[in-house]
Amino acid sequence: MRMYLISDNIDTYTGMRLAGVEGVVIHSKKHLKQQLDKAIADKTIGIILITEKFSREFPEIVDDVKLNRRLPLIIEIPDRHGTGRKPNFITDYVNEAIGLKL
């Protein structure tokens, strides 16, 4: 299985291409849906890397795939501007998930 990138900017795309990950750069909801469907149909793709911007702007598209499909796995990655998450994201997530204060 291989990884595939769906990015909103050329810098992330270029960095991932240098690491050997193929992908596309898109800028609209329509193209996101098309590329996601195309990547899902390709059975050689096991992981789809998608920039956080798309997850924030179009959660209904990304969440649909995450919740209704076992494969491919969708991983949200920060873009060149850094992550949009707050600094204690992991700790807060664990606290919420298991109910313990860390």
Coordinates of N, CA and C in Angstrom, one line a residue:
M1 N 0.8 -1.2 0.0 CA 0.0 0.0 0.0 C 0.9 1.2 0.0
R2 N 0.4 2.3 -0.6 CA 1.1 3.5 -0.7 C 0.3 4.7 -0.1
M3 N 1.0 5.8 0.0 CA 0.4 7.1 0.5 C 0.1 8.0 -0.7
Y4 N -0.9 8.8 -0.5 CA -1.3 9.8 -1.5 C -1.6 11.1 -0.8
L5 N -1.2 12.2 -1.4 CA -1.4 13.5 -0.8 C -2.5 14.3 -1.5
I6 N -3.4 14.9 -0.8 CA -4.3 15.9 -1.3 C -4.0 17.2 -0.5
S7 N -3.4 18.2 -1.2 CA -2.9 19.4 -0.6 C -3.6 20.6 -1.1
D8 N -3.6 21.7 -0.3 CA -4.1 23.0 -0.8 C -3.0 23.9 -1.2
N9 N -1.7 23.5 -1.1 CA -0.7 24.4 -1.4 C 0.5 23.6 -2.1
I10 N 1.2 24.3 -2.9 CA 2.3 23.7 -3.6 C 3.5 23.4 -2.8
D11 N 3.7 24.1 -1.7 CA 4.9 23.8 -0.8 C 4.8 22.5 -0.1
T12 N 3.6 22.1 0.4 CA 3.4 20.8 1.0 C 3.5 19.7 0.0
Y13 N 3.0 20.0 -1.2 CA 3.1 19.0 -2.3 C 4.5 18.8 -2.7
T14 N 5.3 19.8 -2.8 CA 6.7 19.7 -3.2 C 7.5 18.9 -2.2
G15 N 7.3 19.2 -0.9 CA 8.0 18.5 0.2 C 7.6 17.0 0.2
M16 N 6.4 16.7 0.0 CA 6.0 15.3 0.0 C 6.5 14.6 -1.3
R17 N 6.5 15.3 -2.4 CA 7.1 14.7 -3.6 C 8.6 14.3 -3.4
L18 N 9.3 15.2 -2.7 CA 10.7 14.9 -2.4 C 10.9 13.7 -1.5
A19 N 9.8 13.4 -0.7 CA 9.8 12.2 0.1 C 9.3 11.0 -0.6
G20 N 8.9 11.2 -1.9 CA 8.4 10.0 -2.7 C 6.9 9.8 -2.6
V21 N 6.1 10.8 -2.1 CA 4.7 10.6 -2.0 C 4.0 11.4 -3.1
E22 N 3.2 10.7 -3.9 CA 2.5 11.3 -5.0 C 1.3 12.0 -4.5
G23 N 0.8 13.0 -5.3 CA -0.4 13.7 -4.8 C -0.8 14.7 -5.8
V24 N -1.8 15.6 -5.4 CA -2.3 16.7 -6.2 C -2.5 17.9 -5.3
V25 N -2.5 19.1 -6.0 CA -2.8 20.3 -5.3 C -4.2 20.8 -5.9
I26 N -5.1 21.0 -5.0 CA -6.4 21.5 -5.4 C -6.9 22.7 -4.5
H27 N -7.9 23.4 -5.0 CA -8.3 24.6 -4.3 C -9.8 24.7 -4.1
S28 N -10.6 23.7 -4.5 CA -12.1 23.8 -4.3 C -12.7 22.6 -3.8
K29 N -13.9 22.7 -3.3 CA -14.6 21.6 -2.7 C -15.0 20.6 -3.7
K30 N -15.3 21.0 -4.9 CA -15.6 20.1 -6.0 C -14.4 19.2 -6.4
H31 N -13.3 19.9 -6.5 CA -12.1 19.1 -6.8 C -11.6 18.2 -5.6
L32 N -11.9 18.6 -4.4 CA -11.6 17.8 -3.2 C -12.4 16.5 -3.3
K33 N -13.7 16.6 -3.6 CA -14.5 15.4 -3.6 C -14.1 14.5 -4.8
Q34 N -13.8 15.1 -5.9 CA -13.3 14.3 -7.1 C -12.0 13.5 -6.8
Q35 N -11.0 14.2 -6.2 CA -9.8 13.6 -5.9 C -9.9 12.6 -4.8
L36 N -10.7 12.8 -3.8 CA -10.9 11.9 -2.8 C -11.6 10.6 -3.3
D37 N -12.6 10.8 -4.2 CA -13.2 9.6 -4.8 C -12.2 8.8 -5.6
K38 N -11.4 9.5 -6.4 CA -10.4 8.9 -7.2 C -9.4 8.1 -6.4
A39 N -8.9 8.7 -5.3 CA -8.0 8.0 -4.4 C -8.6 6.8 -3.7
I40 N -9.9 6.9 -3.3 CA -10.6 5.8 -2.6 C -10.7 4.6 -3.6
A41 N -11.0 4.9 -4.9 CA -11.2 3.9 -5.9 C -9.9 3.1 -6.2
D42 N -8.7 3.8 -6.0 CA -7.4 3.2 -6.2 C -7.1 2.3 -5.0
K43 N -7.1 1.0 -5.2 CA -6.9 0.0 -4.2 C -5.5 -0.1 -3.7
T44 N -4.5 0.6 -4.4 CA -3.1 0.5 -4.0 C -2.8 1.6 -3.0
I45 N -3.8 2.5 -2.8 CA -3.6 3.6 -1.8 C -4.2 3.2 -0.4
G46 N -3.3 3.1 0.6 CA -3.7 2.7 1.9 C -3.9 3.9 2.9
I47 N -3.2 5.0 2.6 CA -3.2 6.2 3.4 C -3.4 7.4 2.5
I48 N -4.3 8.3 2.9 CA -4.5 9.5 2.2 C -4.1 10.6 3.2
L49 N -3.1 11.4 2.8 CA -2.6 12.5 3.6 C -3.4 13.7 3.1
I50 N -4.0 14.5 4.0 CA -4.8 15.6 3.6 C -4.5 16.8 4.5
T51 N -4.3 18.0 3.9 CA -3.9 19.1 4.8 C -5.1 19.5 5.7
E52 N -4.7 20.0 6.9 CA -5.7 20.4 7.9 C -6.7 21.4 7.4
K53 N -6.3 22.2 6.5 CA -7.2 23.3 5.9 C -8.5 22.6 5.3
F54 N -8.3 21.5 4.6 CA -9.5 20.9 4.0 C -10.4 20.3 5.1
S55 N -9.8 19.7 6.1 CA -10.6 19.1 7.2 C -11.4 20.2 7.9
R56 N -10.8 21.4 8.0 CA -11.5 22.5 8.7 C -12.6 23.0 7.8
E57 N -12.3 23.2 6.5 CA -13.2 23.9 5.6 C -14.3 23.0 5.1
F58 N -14.0 21.7 4.9 CA -15.0 20.7 4.3 C -15.1 19.5 5.2
P59 N -15.5 19.6 6.5 CA -15.5 18.4 7.3 C -16.5 17.4 6.9
E60 N -17.6 17.8 6.3 CA -18.6 16.8 5.8 C -18.0 15.8 4.8
I61 N -17.1 16.2 4.0 CA -16.6 15.3 2.9 C -15.5 14.4 3.6
V62 N -14.6 15.0 4.4 CA -13.6 14.2 5.0 C -14.1 13.3 6.1
D63 N -15.0 13.7 6.9 CA -15.6 12.9 7.9 C -16.4 11.7 7.4
D64 N -17.1 11.9 6.2 CA -17.8 10.9 5.6 C -16.9 9.7 5.3
V65 N -15.8 10.0 4.7 CA -14.8 8.9 4.4 C -14.3 8.3 5.7
K66 N -13.9 9.1 6.7 CA -13.4 8.6 7.9 C -14.4 7.6 8.6
L67 N -15.6 8.0 8.6 CA -16.6 7.2 9.4 C -17.2 6.0 8.6
N68 N -17.2 6.1 7.3 CA -17.9 5.1 6.6 C -17.0 4.1 5.8
R69 N -15.7 4.3 5.9 CA -14.8 3.4 5.2 C -13.7 3.0 6.1
R70 N -13.3 1.7 5.9 CA -12.2 1.2 6.7 C -10.8 1.6 6.1
L71 N -10.8 1.5 4.8 CA -9.6 1.9 4.0 C -10.0 2.8 2.9
P72 N -9.2 3.8 2.5 CA -7.9 4.1 3.1 C -8.1 5.0 4.3
L73 N -7.0 4.9 5.1 CA -6.9 5.7 6.3 C -6.6 7.2 5.9
I74 N -7.4 8.1 6.5 CA -7.1 9.6 6.2 C -6.4 10.2 7.4
I75 N -5.2 10.8 7.1 CA -4.4 11.4 8.1 C -4.4 12.9 7.7
E76 N -4.7 13.7 8.7 CA -4.6 15.2 8.5 C -3.2 15.6 8.9
I77 N -2.6 16.4 8.0 CA -1.3 16.9 8.2 C -1.3 18.5 8.2
P78 N -0.4 19.1 9.0 CA -0.3 20.5 9.0 C 0.3 21.0 7.7
D79 N 0.0 22.2 7.2 CA 0.7 22.7 6.0 C 1.9 23.6 6.5
R80 N 2.4 24.3 5.5 CA 3.6 25.1 5.8 C 3.4 26.2 6.9
H81 N 2.2 26.5 7.2 CA 1.9 27.5 8.2 C 1.8 26.9 9.6
G82 N 2.0 25.6 9.7 CA 1.9 25.0 11.0 C 0.5 24.4 11.2
T83 N 0.4 23.8 12.4 CA -0.9 23.2 12.7 C -1.9 24.2 13.2
G84 N -3.2 23.9 12.9 CA -4.3 24.8 13.4 C -4.8 24.4 14.7
R85 N -4.1 23.4 15.3 CA -4.6 22.8 16.6 C -3.9 23.6 17.7
K86 N -4.6 23.6 18.9 CA -4.0 24.3 20.0 C -2.9 23.4 20.6
P87 N -2.0 24.1 21.3 CA -0.8 23.4 21.8 C -1.0 22.1 22.6
N88 N -2.0 22.0 23.4 CA -2.3 20.8 24.2 C -3.3 19.9 23.6
F89 N -3.3 19.8 22.3 CA -4.3 19.0 21.5 C -4.3 17.5 22.0
I90 N -3.1 16.9 22.0 CA -3.0 15.5 22.4 C -3.4 15.3 23.8
T91 N -3.0 16.0 24.8 CA -3.3 15.9 26.2 C -4.8 16.1 26.4
D92 N -5.4 17.1 25.7 CA -6.8 17.3 25.9 C -7.6 16.2 25.2
Y93 N -7.2 15.6 24.1 CA -7.8 14.5 23.5 C -7.8 13.3 24.4
V94 N -6.7 13.0 25.0 CA -6.6 11.8 25.9 C -7.5 12.1 27.1
N95 N -7.5 13.3 27.7 CA -8.3 13.6 28.8 C -9.8 13.3 28.5
E96 N -10.2 13.8 27.4 CA -11.6 13.6 27.0 C -11.9 12.2 26.7
A97 N -11.0 11.5 26.1 CA -11.3 10.1 25.7 C -11.4 9.1 26.9
I98 N -10.5 9.3 27.9 CA -10.5 8.3 29.0 C -11.0 8.9 30.3
G99 N -11.2 10.2 30.3 CA -11.8 10.8 31.5 C -10.8 11.1 32.6
L100 N -9.5 11.0 32.3 CA -8.5 11.2 33.3 C -7.7 12.5 33.1
K101 N -7.4 13.2 34.1 CA -6.6 14.4 34.0 C -5.1 14.1 34.0
L102 N -4.4 14.4 32.9 CA -3.0 14.1 32.9 C -2.1 15.3 33.3

